Each structure stands twice: as C-alpha cells, then as structure tokens.
Coordinates of C-alpha atoms in Angstrom, one line a residue:
M1 CA 19.9 -30.9 3.9
K2 CA 20.6 -28.0 6.4
L3 CA 24.1 -27.4 4.7
I4 CA 22.2 -27.3 1.4
L5 CA 19.5 -25.0 2.8
S6 CA 22.4 -22.6 4.3
A7 CA 24.3 -22.6 1.0
I8 CA 21.0 -21.5 -1.0
F9 CA 20.4 -18.9 1.6
L10 CA 23.9 -17.4 1.4
F11 CA 23.9 -17.5 -2.4
L12 CA 20.6 -15.4 -2.4
F13 CA 22.2 -13.1 0.1
V14 CA 25.1 -12.4 -2.1
S15 CA 23.2 -12.0 -5.2
A16 CA 20.8 -9.6 -3.8
Q17 CA 23.2 -6.8 -3.0
P18 CA 22.8 -3.7 -4.9
A19 CA 25.7 -2.9 -7.1
L20 CA 26.9 0.3 -5.7
S21 CA 30.5 -1.0 -4.9
Q22 CA 31.9 -4.2 -4.6
K23 CA 33.9 -3.4 -1.5
G24 CA 32.3 -3.2 1.9
N25 CA 28.7 -3.3 0.7
Q26 CA 26.9 -5.3 3.2
R27 CA 23.2 -4.9 2.9
A28 CA 20.8 -7.5 1.5
L29 CA 17.2 -7.7 1.1
I30 CA 15.7 -11.3 0.6
N31 CA 12.3 -12.6 -0.2
F32 CA 11.1 -14.6 2.9
N33 CA 8.0 -15.9 1.3
P34 CA 9.1 -19.6 0.5
G35 CA 8.9 -22.6 2.8
W36 CA 5.8 -21.7 5.0
K37 CA 3.6 -24.1 6.5
V38 CA -0.1 -23.1 7.5
R39 CA -3.1 -25.0 9.3
T40 CA -6.3 -23.5 10.7
G41 CA -7.4 -23.9 14.1
D42 CA -5.8 -23.1 17.5
F43 CA -2.9 -25.6 18.6
K44 CA -1.3 -25.6 22.1
G45 CA 2.2 -25.4 21.9
A46 CA 2.4 -24.4 18.1
E47 CA 5.0 -21.6 19.0
R48 CA 7.4 -24.1 20.2
P49 CA 10.3 -25.2 17.8
E50 CA 9.8 -28.7 18.6
F51 CA 6.2 -28.7 17.5
N52 CA 5.5 -31.3 15.1
D53 CA 4.0 -29.6 11.9
K54 CA 4.9 -32.4 9.3
E55 CA 1.4 -32.8 8.4
W56 CA 0.7 -28.9 7.8
E57 CA -0.1 -27.5 4.4
N58 CA 3.1 -26.4 2.6
I59 CA 2.7 -22.9 1.0
T60 CA 4.4 -20.1 -0.5
L61 CA 3.5 -16.6 0.8
P62 CA 1.5 -14.4 0.3
H63 CA -1.3 -16.9 1.4
A64 CA -4.4 -16.0 3.0
F65 CA -5.7 -19.2 4.7
N66 CA -9.3 -18.6 3.2
E67 CA -8.3 -17.5 -0.1
K68 CA -9.8 -20.5 -1.8
E69 CA -13.3 -19.0 -0.8
A70 CA -12.6 -16.0 -3.0
F71 CA -16.0 -15.4 -5.1
R72 CA -17.3 -18.8 -3.9
V73 CA -19.0 -17.1 -1.0
D74 CA -20.1 -13.6 -0.1
I75 CA -17.5 -11.3 1.6
H76 CA -19.7 -11.6 4.7
N77 CA -19.2 -15.3 4.8
L78 CA -15.5 -15.8 4.5
S79 CA -14.1 -18.1 7.0
T80 CA -12.7 -16.5 10.2
G81 CA -11.0 -17.6 13.3
V82 CA -7.2 -18.7 14.1
A83 CA -4.7 -19.9 11.7
W84 CA -1.0 -20.7 12.6
Y85 CA 1.7 -20.2 10.4
R86 CA 5.2 -21.7 10.7
K87 CA 8.7 -21.5 8.9
H88 CA 11.9 -23.4 9.4
F89 CA 15.0 -21.4 8.2
I90 CA 18.7 -21.0 8.6
V91 CA 20.8 -17.9 8.7
P92 CA 24.4 -18.8 7.7
A93 CA 26.9 -18.2 10.5
S94 CA 28.9 -15.7 8.3
Q95 CA 26.0 -13.3 9.1
K96 CA 26.7 -13.1 12.8
N97 CA 28.0 -9.7 12.8
H98 CA 25.1 -8.2 10.8
K99 CA 21.8 -6.7 12.0
V100 CA 18.7 -9.0 10.9
F101 CA 15.2 -7.6 10.5
L102 CA 11.9 -9.2 9.4
E103 CA 9.4 -7.2 7.4
F104 CA 5.9 -8.0 6.9
E105 CA 3.7 -6.0 4.5
G106 CA 0.7 -6.7 6.5
I107 CA -1.3 -9.4 8.0
R108 CA -5.2 -9.8 8.7
Q109 CA -6.3 -9.1 11.5
G110 CA -4.2 -9.7 14.6
G111 CA -1.2 -11.8 15.0
Q112 CA 1.3 -13.0 17.8
F113 CA 4.7 -13.8 16.6
Y114 CA 7.3 -16.3 18.0
L115 CA 10.8 -17.0 17.2
N116 CA 12.4 -20.2 18.5
G117 CA 9.5 -20.4 21.1
E118 CA 10.1 -16.7 22.5
P119 CA 7.7 -14.1 22.0
L120 CA 8.8 -11.4 19.3
G121 CA 5.9 -9.1 19.8
I122 CA 2.3 -8.6 18.2
H123 CA 0.5 -6.6 15.3
E124 CA -3.2 -5.8 15.4
N125 CA -4.4 -3.3 13.0
G126 CA -4.7 -5.6 10.0
V127 CA -3.5 -3.0 7.7
N128 CA 0.0 -1.7 8.0
A129 CA 3.4 -3.2 7.6
F130 CA 5.5 -3.6 10.2
G131 CA 8.7 -5.7 11.3
F132 CA 10.9 -7.0 14.3
D133 CA 14.7 -6.6 15.0
I134 CA 15.5 -10.5 15.6
T135 CA 19.4 -9.9 15.8
S136 CA 19.7 -10.9 19.5
R137 CA 17.1 -13.7 18.9
V138 CA 18.1 -15.7 15.8
Q139 CA 20.4 -18.7 15.9
F140 CA 23.3 -18.2 13.3
G141 CA 24.3 -21.5 11.4
K142 CA 21.5 -23.4 13.2
E143 CA 17.7 -24.0 12.3
N144 CA 15.2 -21.4 13.4
V145 CA 11.4 -21.6 13.8
L146 CA 9.4 -18.7 13.2
A147 CA 5.7 -19.2 14.2
V148 CA 2.6 -16.9 13.8
R149 CA -0.8 -17.1 15.5
I150 CA -3.3 -15.0 13.4
D151 CA -6.9 -14.3 14.3
N152 CA -8.9 -12.8 11.6
S153 CA -12.3 -12.7 13.7
W154 CA -14.7 -9.8 12.7
Q155 CA -14.9 -9.3 16.4
Y156 CA -10.9 -8.9 16.9
R157 CA -10.3 -6.5 19.7
E158 CA -7.0 -4.6 20.6
Q159 CA -5.5 -6.7 23.3
A160 CA -4.3 -3.6 25.5
T161 CA -7.6 -1.8 25.3
E162 CA -10.4 -4.3 24.3
T163 CA -11.2 -1.7 21.3
L164 CA -12.6 -3.1 17.9
F165 CA -10.8 -1.8 14.9
Q166 CA -13.4 0.5 13.0
W167 CA -12.4 -0.7 9.6
N168 CA -12.6 -4.5 10.3
N169 CA -16.1 -4.3 9.0
N170 CA -17.8 -7.0 6.9
S171 CA -19.7 -4.3 4.8
F172 CA -16.6 -3.5 2.6
N173 CA -13.5 -4.8 3.8
A174 CA -13.2 -8.4 2.4
N175 CA -11.5 -10.5 5.2
Y176 CA -8.6 -12.5 3.6
G177 CA -7.1 -13.7 6.6
G178 CA -3.5 -14.8 7.8
I179 CA -0.5 -13.5 5.9
P180 CA -2.0 -12.4 2.5
K181 CA 1.1 -10.0 1.8
N182 CA 4.9 -10.3 1.2
V183 CA 7.4 -11.1 4.0
Y184 CA 11.2 -10.2 3.6
I185 CA 14.3 -10.6 5.8
H186 CA 17.0 -7.8 5.9
F187 CA 20.7 -8.0 6.6
T188 CA 22.3 -4.9 7.4
D189 CA 25.6 -3.6 8.8
K190 CA 25.5 -2.2 12.4
L191 CA 25.9 1.1 11.0
Y192 CA 22.6 1.1 8.8
Q193 CA 19.8 3.3 6.9
T194 CA 16.6 2.3 8.9
L195 CA 13.5 0.7 7.6
P196 CA 10.2 2.8 7.2
L197 CA 8.6 0.7 9.8
L198 CA 7.4 3.4 12.5
N199 CA 4.8 1.5 14.3
S200 CA 7.0 -1.4 15.2
L201 CA 10.8 -0.4 15.1
G202 CA 10.3 3.5 15.6
T203 CA 12.3 4.3 12.3
T204 CA 11.3 6.1 9.3
G205 CA 13.7 5.0 6.7
V206 CA 14.5 6.8 3.5
Y207 CA 12.8 9.9 2.1
V208 CA 13.1 11.0 -1.4
Y209 CA 11.5 14.1 -3.0
A210 CA 11.8 16.8 -5.6
R211 CA 11.4 20.7 -5.2
D212 CA 11.8 23.8 -7.3
F213 CA 10.4 22.2 -10.5
D214 CA 11.1 23.6 -14.0
I215 CA 8.9 21.3 -16.3
S216 CA 9.8 22.9 -19.5
R217 CA 13.4 22.6 -18.8
K218 CA 13.1 18.9 -17.3
T219 CA 14.7 20.1 -14.2
A220 CA 14.3 19.8 -10.3
T221 CA 16.1 19.8 -7.4
I222 CA 16.2 16.2 -5.8
V223 CA 16.5 15.8 -2.1
V224 CA 17.4 12.5 -0.4
N225 CA 17.0 12.1 3.3
A226 CA 18.1 8.8 5.2
Q227 CA 17.5 8.0 8.8
V228 CA 20.8 6.4 9.9
K229 CA 21.4 4.5 13.1
N230 CA 24.8 3.3 14.6
E231 CA 25.0 0.3 16.8
Y232 CA 28.8 0.1 17.0
P233 CA 30.3 0.6 20.7
E234 CA 32.0 3.7 19.3
A235 CA 31.1 6.9 17.4
R236 CA 31.5 6.8 13.5
T237 CA 31.9 9.7 11.2
V238 CA 30.3 9.2 8.0
E239 CA 29.2 10.6 4.7
F240 CA 25.9 10.0 2.9
M241 CA 26.2 9.0 -1.0
V242 CA 23.4 8.8 -3.6
Q243 CA 23.6 7.6 -7.1
L244 CA 20.5 8.2 -9.4
Y245 CA 19.9 5.8 -12.3
D246 CA 17.3 6.1 -15.1
M247 CA 14.8 3.6 -16.4
D248 CA 17.4 1.8 -18.6
N249 CA 19.8 1.6 -15.4
K250 CA 22.0 4.3 -16.7
P251 CA 23.8 6.4 -14.2
V252 CA 22.4 10.1 -14.1
H253 CA 24.1 11.8 -11.2
K254 CA 26.1 11.1 -8.1
F255 CA 26.0 13.3 -5.1
T256 CA 27.0 13.2 -1.4
S257 CA 26.7 15.0 1.7
G258 CA 29.2 16.2 4.2
P259 CA 30.7 14.3 7.1
T260 CA 28.3 13.6 9.9
T261 CA 29.3 12.1 13.4
I262 CA 26.8 9.5 14.9
Y263 CA 27.4 8.4 18.5
S264 CA 27.0 4.8 19.6
G265 CA 23.4 4.1 19.8
G266 CA 22.6 7.3 18.1
T267 CA 20.5 7.9 15.2
A268 CA 21.0 10.9 12.5
D269 CA 19.3 12.2 9.4
L270 CA 21.6 12.5 6.5
F271 CA 20.8 14.6 3.5
A272 CA 22.1 14.8 0.2
T273 CA 20.9 17.5 -2.3
A274 CA 21.4 17.9 -6.2
R275 CA 19.9 20.1 -9.1
I276 CA 19.5 17.8 -12.0
S277 CA 18.4 18.4 -15.6
G278 CA 17.2 16.0 -18.1
L279 CA 14.7 14.5 -15.9
N280 CA 11.5 12.5 -17.1
F281 CA 8.6 13.4 -15.0
W282 CA 6.2 10.8 -13.8
S283 CA 2.7 11.3 -15.1
W284 CA -0.6 9.4 -16.0
G285 CA 0.0 6.6 -18.2
Y286 CA 3.7 7.3 -18.0
G287 CA 5.3 5.5 -15.0
Y288 CA 8.8 6.8 -15.3
L289 CA 10.7 5.7 -12.2
Y290 CA 14.2 6.3 -11.2
K291 CA 16.4 3.8 -9.0
V292 CA 18.0 5.8 -6.1
V293 CA 20.9 3.9 -4.5
T294 CA 21.7 5.3 -1.2
A295 CA 24.9 4.5 0.8
V296 CA 26.4 5.2 4.2
V297 CA 30.1 5.8 3.6
Y298 CA 32.9 4.9 6.4
N299 CA 36.6 5.4 6.0
G300 CA 35.9 5.6 2.0
D301 CA 33.8 2.4 1.8
P302 CA 30.0 2.2 1.5
V303 CA 29.1 -0.2 4.5
D304 CA 25.4 0.2 3.9
A305 CA 23.5 0.6 0.5
Q306 CA 19.9 0.0 -0.6
V307 CA 17.6 0.8 -3.5
T308 CA 14.6 3.4 -3.6
R309 CA 12.4 3.3 -6.7
T310 CA 10.6 6.4 -7.0
G311 CA 9.5 9.1 -9.7
F312 CA 9.4 12.9 -9.5
R313 CA 6.3 14.9 -10.5
K314 CA 5.0 18.4 -9.8
T315 CA 1.5 18.8 -8.2
E316 CA -0.6 21.9 -7.5
F317 CA -4.1 22.1 -5.8
R318 CA -5.7 25.4 -6.4
D319 CA -8.5 27.3 -8.0
G320 CA -10.7 24.4 -7.7
M321 CA -8.4 22.3 -9.9
F322 CA -5.5 19.8 -9.7
F323 CA -2.4 20.5 -11.9
L324 CA 0.0 17.7 -12.7
N325 CA 3.3 18.7 -14.4
D326 CA 1.7 22.4 -14.9
R327 CA -1.4 20.9 -16.8
V328 CA -4.8 20.7 -15.4
L329 CA -6.1 17.2 -15.2
Q330 CA -9.6 16.1 -15.2
L331 CA -9.9 13.2 -12.6
K332 CA -11.8 10.1 -13.7
G333 CA -11.4 6.4 -12.8
Y334 CA -12.7 3.9 -10.3
A335 CA -13.5 3.6 -6.4
Q336 CA -11.9 0.0 -6.0
R337 CA -12.1 -2.1 -3.0
S338 CA -8.5 -2.1 -1.5
T339 CA -8.3 -5.9 -1.8
N340 CA -8.4 -5.8 -5.3
E341 CA -9.0 -9.6 -5.4
W342 CA -9.7 -11.9 -8.3
P343 CA -11.8 -15.1 -8.3
A344 CA -10.0 -18.4 -6.9
V345 CA -6.9 -16.4 -5.6
G346 CA -8.4 -13.7 -3.6
M347 CA -6.1 -10.7 -2.9
S348 CA -2.7 -12.5 -3.1
V349 CA -2.1 -12.5 -6.7
P350 CA 1.3 -12.5 -8.4
A351 CA 2.7 -9.0 -9.1
W352 CA 2.0 -9.2 -12.9
I353 CA -1.7 -9.7 -12.4
S354 CA -1.7 -6.4 -10.1
D355 CA -0.1 -4.8 -13.1
F356 CA -2.5 -6.4 -15.6
S357 CA -5.4 -5.2 -13.6
N358 CA -4.2 -1.7 -12.8
R359 CA -3.1 -1.1 -16.4
M360 CA -6.5 -2.1 -17.6
M361 CA -7.8 0.9 -15.6
V362 CA -5.4 3.2 -17.5
E363 CA -6.2 1.5 -20.9
S364 CA -10.0 2.3 -20.1
N365 CA -9.0 5.9 -19.7
A366 CA -8.8 6.2 -16.0
N367 CA -6.2 8.4 -14.3
L368 CA -7.1 7.8 -10.8
V369 CA -8.0 4.7 -8.4
R370 CA -9.6 5.8 -5.3
W371 CA -8.8 2.7 -2.8
M372 CA -11.7 2.4 -0.3
H373 CA -11.5 2.2 3.5
V374 CA -7.8 0.9 4.1
T375 CA -4.6 1.4 2.6
P376 CA -3.9 -1.0 -0.3
W377 CA -0.9 -3.6 0.0
K378 CA 2.6 -2.5 -1.3
Q379 CA 2.3 -4.5 -4.5
D380 CA -0.7 -2.5 -5.7
V381 CA 1.0 0.8 -4.7
E382 CA 4.1 -0.2 -6.5
S383 CA 2.1 -1.4 -9.5
C384 CA 0.2 1.9 -10.0
D385 CA 3.8 3.6 -9.8
R386 CA 4.7 1.3 -12.8
V387 CA 1.5 1.7 -15.1
G388 CA 1.1 5.5 -14.3
L389 CA -2.2 5.5 -12.2
I390 CA -2.7 8.1 -9.7
Q391 CA -4.0 6.8 -6.3
A392 CA -6.0 8.1 -3.6
M393 CA -4.8 6.6 -0.4
P394 CA -6.9 6.0 2.7
A395 CA -5.5 4.8 6.0
G396 CA -8.4 3.0 7.8
D397 CA -11.9 3.8 8.4
A398 CA -15.6 3.2 8.2
E399 CA -18.3 5.3 7.3
R400 CA -18.3 7.5 10.1
D401 CA -15.9 9.7 12.3
A402 CA -14.5 8.2 15.3
T403 CA -13.7 9.1 19.0
G404 CA -11.4 8.0 21.8
R405 CA -9.2 4.9 21.0
Q406 CA -10.6 4.3 17.6
W407 CA -9.8 7.6 16.4
E408 CA -6.1 7.2 17.8
Q409 CA -5.9 3.8 15.9
R410 CA -7.0 5.8 12.5
K411 CA -4.4 8.4 13.3
E412 CA -1.6 5.7 13.9
V413 CA -2.6 3.9 10.6
M414 CA -2.5 7.0 8.6
R415 CA 0.9 8.1 10.1
D416 CA 2.4 4.4 9.3
A417 CA 1.1 4.3 5.9
I418 CA 2.4 7.7 5.0
V419 CA 6.1 6.8 6.3
Y420 CA 5.8 3.5 4.5
N421 CA 4.5 4.9 1.0
R422 CA 5.7 8.3 0.8
N423 CA 8.3 7.5 -1.9
N424 CA 5.7 6.1 -4.2
P425 CA 4.8 8.9 -6.8
S426 CA 1.4 7.5 -7.8
I427 CA 0.1 8.5 -4.5
I428 CA -1.2 12.0 -4.7
F429 CA -4.2 12.0 -2.2
Y430 CA -4.3 11.0 1.3
E431 CA -7.9 10.2 2.4
C432 CA -8.8 10.6 6.0
G433 CA -12.4 9.2 5.9
N434 CA -15.1 7.6 3.8
E435 CA -17.4 10.1 5.6
S436 CA -16.7 13.5 7.1
I437 CA -14.5 14.1 10.1
S438 CA -14.5 16.9 12.3
E439 CA -12.3 20.1 11.6
Q440 CA -10.2 19.2 14.8
H441 CA -9.6 15.5 13.5
M442 CA -8.8 17.0 9.7
Q443 CA -6.2 19.3 11.3
E444 CA -4.7 16.2 13.4
M445 CA -4.4 14.2 10.3
K446 CA -2.9 17.3 8.3
D447 CA -0.3 17.6 11.0
I448 CA 0.6 14.0 10.5
R449 CA 1.2 14.5 6.9
N450 CA 3.3 17.8 7.5
Q451 CA 5.5 16.0 9.9
Y452 CA 6.1 12.8 7.9
D453 CA 5.5 13.9 4.2
P454 CA 6.0 17.6 4.2
H455 CA 7.3 17.8 0.7
G456 CA 5.7 15.0 -1.1
G457 CA 3.2 17.1 -3.2
R458 CA 0.2 15.4 -1.8
A459 CA -3.0 16.8 -0.8
I460 CA -4.9 15.5 2.3
G461 CA -8.6 15.7 2.8
S462 CA -11.8 13.7 3.2
R463 CA -15.1 12.6 1.6
E464 CA -18.3 14.8 2.6
M465 CA -16.3 17.9 3.6
L466 CA -16.9 20.7 1.0
D467 CA -17.2 23.3 3.6
S468 CA -14.0 22.4 5.6
E469 CA -11.4 25.2 6.1
V470 CA -8.7 22.6 6.7
A471 CA -8.9 19.9 3.9
E472 CA -7.0 20.5 0.8
Y473 CA -9.3 18.6 -1.4
G474 CA -13.0 17.3 -0.8
G475 CA -15.6 14.9 -2.5
E476 CA -19.2 13.9 -2.5
M477 CA -21.1 11.0 -3.5
L478 CA -23.6 10.4 -6.2
Y479 CA -24.0 14.2 -7.5
I480 CA -21.7 16.8 -9.0
N481 CA -20.3 19.7 -7.1
K482 CA -17.9 22.6 -7.8
S483 CA -15.2 24.5 -6.2
A484 CA -13.2 27.7 -6.7
D485 CA -10.8 26.9 -3.9
I486 CA -9.6 23.4 -3.3
P487 CA -10.3 20.4 -5.8
M488 CA -13.6 18.9 -5.6
W489 CA -14.1 15.4 -7.2
A490 CA -16.8 12.9 -7.0
M491 CA -15.7 10.0 -4.7
E492 CA -18.3 7.7 -6.2
Y493 CA -20.2 9.7 -9.1
S494 CA -22.1 6.4 -10.1
R495 CA -23.2 3.4 -7.9
D496 CA -24.2 1.5 -11.1
E497 CA -21.8 -1.5 -11.9
G498 CA -20.9 -3.0 -15.4
L499 CA -18.8 -6.0 -16.1
R500 CA -15.3 -5.8 -17.0
K501 CA -16.0 -8.6 -19.5
Y502 CA -19.0 -6.8 -21.2
W503 CA -22.3 -8.7 -21.4
D504 CA -25.4 -8.4 -22.9
E505 CA -28.4 -10.6 -23.3
Y506 CA -27.6 -11.9 -26.8
T507 CA -24.4 -13.8 -25.7
V508 CA -23.1 -16.4 -23.2
P509 CA -24.3 -16.1 -20.3
F510 CA -27.1 -14.0 -21.6
H511 CA -27.1 -11.2 -19.0
K512 CA -30.6 -9.6 -19.4
D513 CA -30.6 -6.0 -18.4
G514 CA -31.8 -5.6 -14.6
E515 CA -31.8 -9.2 -14.1
G516 CA -30.7 -10.4 -10.6
P517 CA -31.4 -9.6 -6.9
L518 CA -32.5 -6.1 -6.0
Y519 CA -30.1 -4.0 -3.9
R520 CA -32.1 -3.2 -1.0
N521 CA -35.0 -0.9 -2.1
A522 CA -33.1 0.4 -5.2
P523 CA -34.5 0.2 -8.7
V524 CA -34.2 -3.0 -10.6
R525 CA -31.4 -2.0 -12.8
E526 CA -28.8 -0.6 -10.2
Y527 CA -25.9 -3.1 -9.8
N528 CA -27.6 -5.3 -12.5
R529 CA -26.9 -3.3 -15.7
N530 CA -25.5 -4.8 -18.9
Q531 CA -23.3 -3.0 -21.2
D532 CA -26.1 -1.2 -23.1
S533 CA -27.9 0.4 -20.1
H534 CA -24.6 1.1 -18.4
A535 CA -23.1 2.9 -21.2
I536 CA -26.2 5.1 -21.4
E537 CA -26.2 5.7 -17.4
N538 CA -22.5 7.1 -18.0
V539 CA -23.5 9.3 -20.5
T540 CA -26.2 10.7 -18.3
R541 CA -23.7 11.2 -15.6
W542 CA -21.0 12.7 -17.4
F543 CA -23.4 15.2 -19.0
D544 CA -23.4 16.7 -15.7
Y545 CA -19.7 17.2 -15.6
W546 CA -20.0 18.8 -19.0
L547 CA -22.6 21.2 -17.5
E548 CA -20.0 22.2 -14.8
R549 CA -17.1 22.5 -17.2
P550 CA -14.4 25.0 -16.8
G551 CA -15.3 28.1 -18.5
T552 CA -18.8 28.6 -16.9
G553 CA -17.6 30.8 -14.1
R554 CA -15.0 30.6 -11.3
R555 CA -16.5 27.3 -9.9
V556 CA -15.2 24.1 -11.6
S557 CA -15.5 20.4 -11.0
S558 CA -12.3 18.2 -10.8
G559 CA -14.0 15.1 -12.0
G560 CA -14.7 11.9 -10.2
V561 CA -14.6 8.3 -9.9
N562 CA -16.9 5.4 -10.6
I563 CA -17.7 2.5 -8.4
I564 CA -16.4 -0.2 -9.1
F565 CA -13.6 -1.6 -11.3
S566 CA -13.5 -5.3 -10.2
D567 CA -15.8 -7.2 -8.1
S568 CA -18.5 -6.7 -5.7
N569 CA -18.5 -10.3 -4.3
T570 CA -21.5 -9.4 -2.2
H571 CA -24.8 -11.1 -2.6
Y572 CA -27.0 -8.1 -2.9
R573 CA -25.1 -6.3 -5.5
G574 CA -25.7 -8.1 -8.9
S575 CA -26.7 -11.5 -10.3
E576 CA -23.0 -12.9 -10.5
N577 CA -19.6 -12.6 -8.8
Y578 CA -17.1 -12.2 -11.7
R579 CA -14.6 -9.2 -12.3
R580 CA -16.5 -5.9 -13.0
S581 CA -16.0 -2.7 -14.8
G582 CA -17.4 0.7 -14.2
E583 CA -16.6 2.2 -17.5

C-alpha cells in the first residue's frame, strides 16, 4: 500500500510541473488536502507517530471541525475547544535532494505542529497563511505523520505574551475552528524562488506589478521581482526569466534579467522588466488574468519555475474620486463577513461556490466587496480576481484602536496579508480598522504598505477617519459624506438586510414585513425587511447619493457598500438564518 501511495504521489509531483521547459524544471506545488483525520478533544501523545488514530474521522481539507453547526446555531454558540488533525504521507525517495515546504492558507485560532513526533512550530493569529521548511525533518521513502493540535477558544491567548487577539471576537468573526483553509506541499530545487510567507519563513516570494500605463494604447511596463535563495554549498550565477501567457494560454512575451551571483546561503532580489503592448486590463466584471511563469536559470537550464496569476490595472485616488483605468467608478456593493459561509458547510466551500457567490455580487451590480474585520481566505481573494469584483481587504481588528502588543499583532497581520495577496489585482483598498485609529498608527500601516507593496496601486485607509492627513481613502457608517481630496465611501450605508432569495408575505415561507426579533432597541423593521420595504429603503438611501452627485461642487461622494450580502447567522438579526442579499 505504501508503494502505491508513493507512486501516486510521484505521479502528482511530475504532473504538477509548470510547462516552461522539459529540462531541469524541478518545482512542484501539490494539493495536500486529502487523507487527513480529525477528532475533537485533547489527547495525550497524539503528536507521536505511533498514536492510534484508526477510529478518527477521515476527512479532506479544508474542514472546520464545527462546520456542521453552520446556521444551526448562532455564531456565538459555535463549538470551541481543542481538535487534533493528523495526516500520514510518504515523500518519494527521489525527492531527497529537493527542498520541501508545507503551506497552510490559515487555521483558527492557534495551532501546534508536529512532524514525526517532533515540534515544527506554532501559529496563533487565526488569520494569515504560514508555512514550515520540513526538508531536514521529513523521512524520504518512508511514512511520515503530521499532527496538528488546534485550539479555537474565544479566549485563546498568544503563548509568548498571554495577549488576546483583538479580532477573535464573537460579535462579528464566526469561529470555524481547525483547518478550514487549503494546505499545500512544495518541492523546489535548492536554488529557488521563496514563498510569500513572511511571518513563518521570513520570505516574500514573487511580486508582479505594472507601471507607466497607456490605457488607450493598451500598453504598460511589466515588472517582475522574485526573491531567490541559494542553499547549495557554493555560489551560483543565475539569470531570471519571465514568460507571460494570456487567458487562452498563448505566449505574449518573454523577457530576462542579466546575470546575478548568489552566494551560498544568500538571498537576492532578481528583476525582469518589459514594455508590453496589446494588454487586456483587469476591470470590474472583467477578470482578465495573465499567467506569469518565472524561472531561475542556471547554466542555461531553468532549475526552478513557478506560476503567478495576476492582472494589470491602473488606479488613481484623487479629487474625492476613485479612477479605474482612467475612468471614474462610483463604488457600490456589500460589506460582507470574511468567512462568507453557507448553510451546512460553513466557510470551507469548494472554489466553484466562491465563484458562484462572488459572481452574484457582480450580477447584482456590485463592483466592491468590503470584507469585514479580518483578511478573507485566499480562495475568495482569487475568486474575486476571476469574477472582476474589487476588494477592500482588512488585516485584523475589532471596533476600536489598539495599544501595546495588540497593536503590534494588527501590524503583523497587515504586513503578512499584504505580502501574501499583493499579486491579486482585485484588492484595491487596504483597510486598517473598522473604527478610527490614531494618525501615528495610520502612518505605521502606510509605511508597511510602502515597504511591501509600493507599486500595487492600492490605497490604504480606515473607517471613521474623514479628517485624517495620512489615510488615502476613508469612509463612514450610515450616512453620506463628501470629499474634495481622497475618495470617501460609506462602509455600511445601510444596516437593513434583505434576502438573497427575495421573500414576501404571499409566498413560502410567507415572510411578513418586519416579522422577527427586534435588533436591540431598533425599529421593528430593521433586519427584518421583506423585498418590498427593503427596495423602498434602498431608494431612500441612494437618493442621498444622488443629492451628493458630482457636479454640485468640488466635494463628491465615491459611493458605498451595504451590509450584508450573505448571512447574519446571529440570533438578534432577523427571523431566519438563510443567505441574504443587501440589494
């Protein structure tokens, strides 16, 4: 059986290679989701390879251990505690001279990781992707056991400082615990392009961007930067090669850098630049993406090649307006919870459901989704790239500024989210807080953006900061405001919610307008509207935007988003827990 698994694994390894060259191309990215086991509760010795897990539940990741509770219970009552995940796997002996990395797109909340009984490390912020270099720990040609102990308690504290994570908050951040996101295993040459996992590996990966746009002539300068590491015992002189492919997988342009010498154990940033015409620019509802194949070339052979999918678009933020590809765009859409969950499956949906959900936003005339409080998982980020939906990406926060270690945690999450997602063209706004932060803190966040994504064409700002001298965009709640300087858009212009499946009181399930529990001391209809009164309320809200339309003076409104596109799944917000729509 082990030989069969090894053969299957080797087949997957070979078939996963990017097709830049048949000679010397030695990189593979393999989905590591199948073949896991899970059991809730704490078990002494569960990290050891010989631990008996035969009776554990067999699962395929992504899998939150409490996902079956999605919409059956209020988010405040989702199960919390410890769950163990284990995976038995074999790495073929033929890969012994390669580097081996594990990449987790994220866990919730804190996890301890073991390979063959030995600690690999921990990850605790419950938001970001992270990884481990397991080259020296993995047993080639033999069975390995990866064990993960995860604690999703609302009161989880950072082990080193005993600090709570501000965004691990049951008021808004649904707690789908365990490993609810994808996992991958990477094989690379010892001369390789690094992974964008700054918090755990200390590396930044590949960065692709465009500058000097000529939109009318479909022309821009494309710049590709790769961080490359040499773990051979001797220095190596290399070149950096880039091949650009269009959406039909047809080659567009090939360009290279000059030679660079990287010393043993050293890291270098390699750059390749080209002026390219005939480009299709990424835009709202037009998710045009290019395949960028980057390779490190040594002695004429590409020894490391990988694929980055990205798009190119021009952005400007001025005169109170947002410009996309030289046209003003009025922002409209939804403020959506980052878990973006569905009944019965929670947040860990297949990629096609992410596309289905996010495309429905575009089809409802939305051009922006403002994810709330924490960074969305990579699957939703990439889905928005494909369907042409602009994203406002938060890092991690609650509804207030922070101090001390909690503020440092927020900066770290923003830094890591930027590095991991800076090649995704749909991300255009970085959000530093769901409430105002100090000018000093805003500048610190801006410095992070300037260091790790200086050319991405993204504005960084925060809610409730109309008077900021530092923020590059701003937004308020529940009322309209204007700006003659940076774009201002309402981050929740309406707190009323309506059903994605429009309901009225004449058809099943006969949703009478205003029926259901009150939201605190709100009027009876808030959060309980049917399609009729909700449509009227939207007309009322958007009339305010019409009054503030461009042409009435220098001050303009850039639009806004409505809460909420999908669910509330919260007992005091409405009489049902099904998918909702804000428009």
